[in-house]
Amino acid sequence: MLLMSSTLSPDPFAWFGALTLVLLVIPAILGLLIQYWIIRMGVKHGILAADRQRARTTWASNGWERERL
């Protein structure tokens, strides 16, 4: 007697694909997106800091006083 041989019964391993997607693929994609965002923000703030430093150096080397402007 074959108990699970009916075509109407669900496959006992059908959940494996969905479970793999939920447990492995989605967290990996979210992790990559978070890493991308952190690196992007670091680069942005690094460029802004370099621009501010460059502006300070330029003002100081020209002998201009910022307070007068």
PDB file of C-alpha atoms in Angstrom, residues 7 9-10 15 22 26 30 43 45 49 56 58-59 61 66-67:
ATOM      1  CA  THR A   7      -0.951  13.280  -7.232  1.00  0.00           C
ATOM      2  CA  SER A   9      -1.048  15.164  -2.021  1.00  0.00           C
ATOM      3  CA  PRO A  10       1.622  17.837  -1.633  1.00  0.00           C
ATOM      4  CA  TRP A  15       8.842  23.688   1.020  1.00  0.00           C
ATOM      5  CA  VAL A  22      13.750  32.871   2.916  1.00  0.00           C
ATOM      6  CA  ILE A  26      16.998  37.150   1.079  1.00  0.00           C
ATOM      7  CA  LEU A  30      19.885  42.422   2.386  1.00  0.00           C
ATOM      8  CA  VAL A  43      32.850  57.583   0.684  1.00  0.00           C
ATOM      9  CA  HIS A  45      31.479  61.733   4.055  1.00  0.00           C
ATOM     10  CA  ALA A  49      35.620  66.055   4.721  1.00  0.00           C
ATOM     11  CA  ARG A  56      40.532  75.458   5.024  1.00  0.00           C
ATOM     12  CA  THR A  58      43.131  77.260   0.552  1.00  0.00           C
ATOM     13  CA  TRP A  59      41.824  80.000   2.823  1.00  0.00           C
ATOM     14  CA  SER A  61      47.385  79.734   2.236  1.00  0.00           C
ATOM     15  CA  ARG A  66      37.247  84.172   6.827  1.00  0.00           C
ATOM     16  CA  GLU A  67      35.669  86.460   9.367  1.00  0.00           C
TER      17      GLU A  67
END
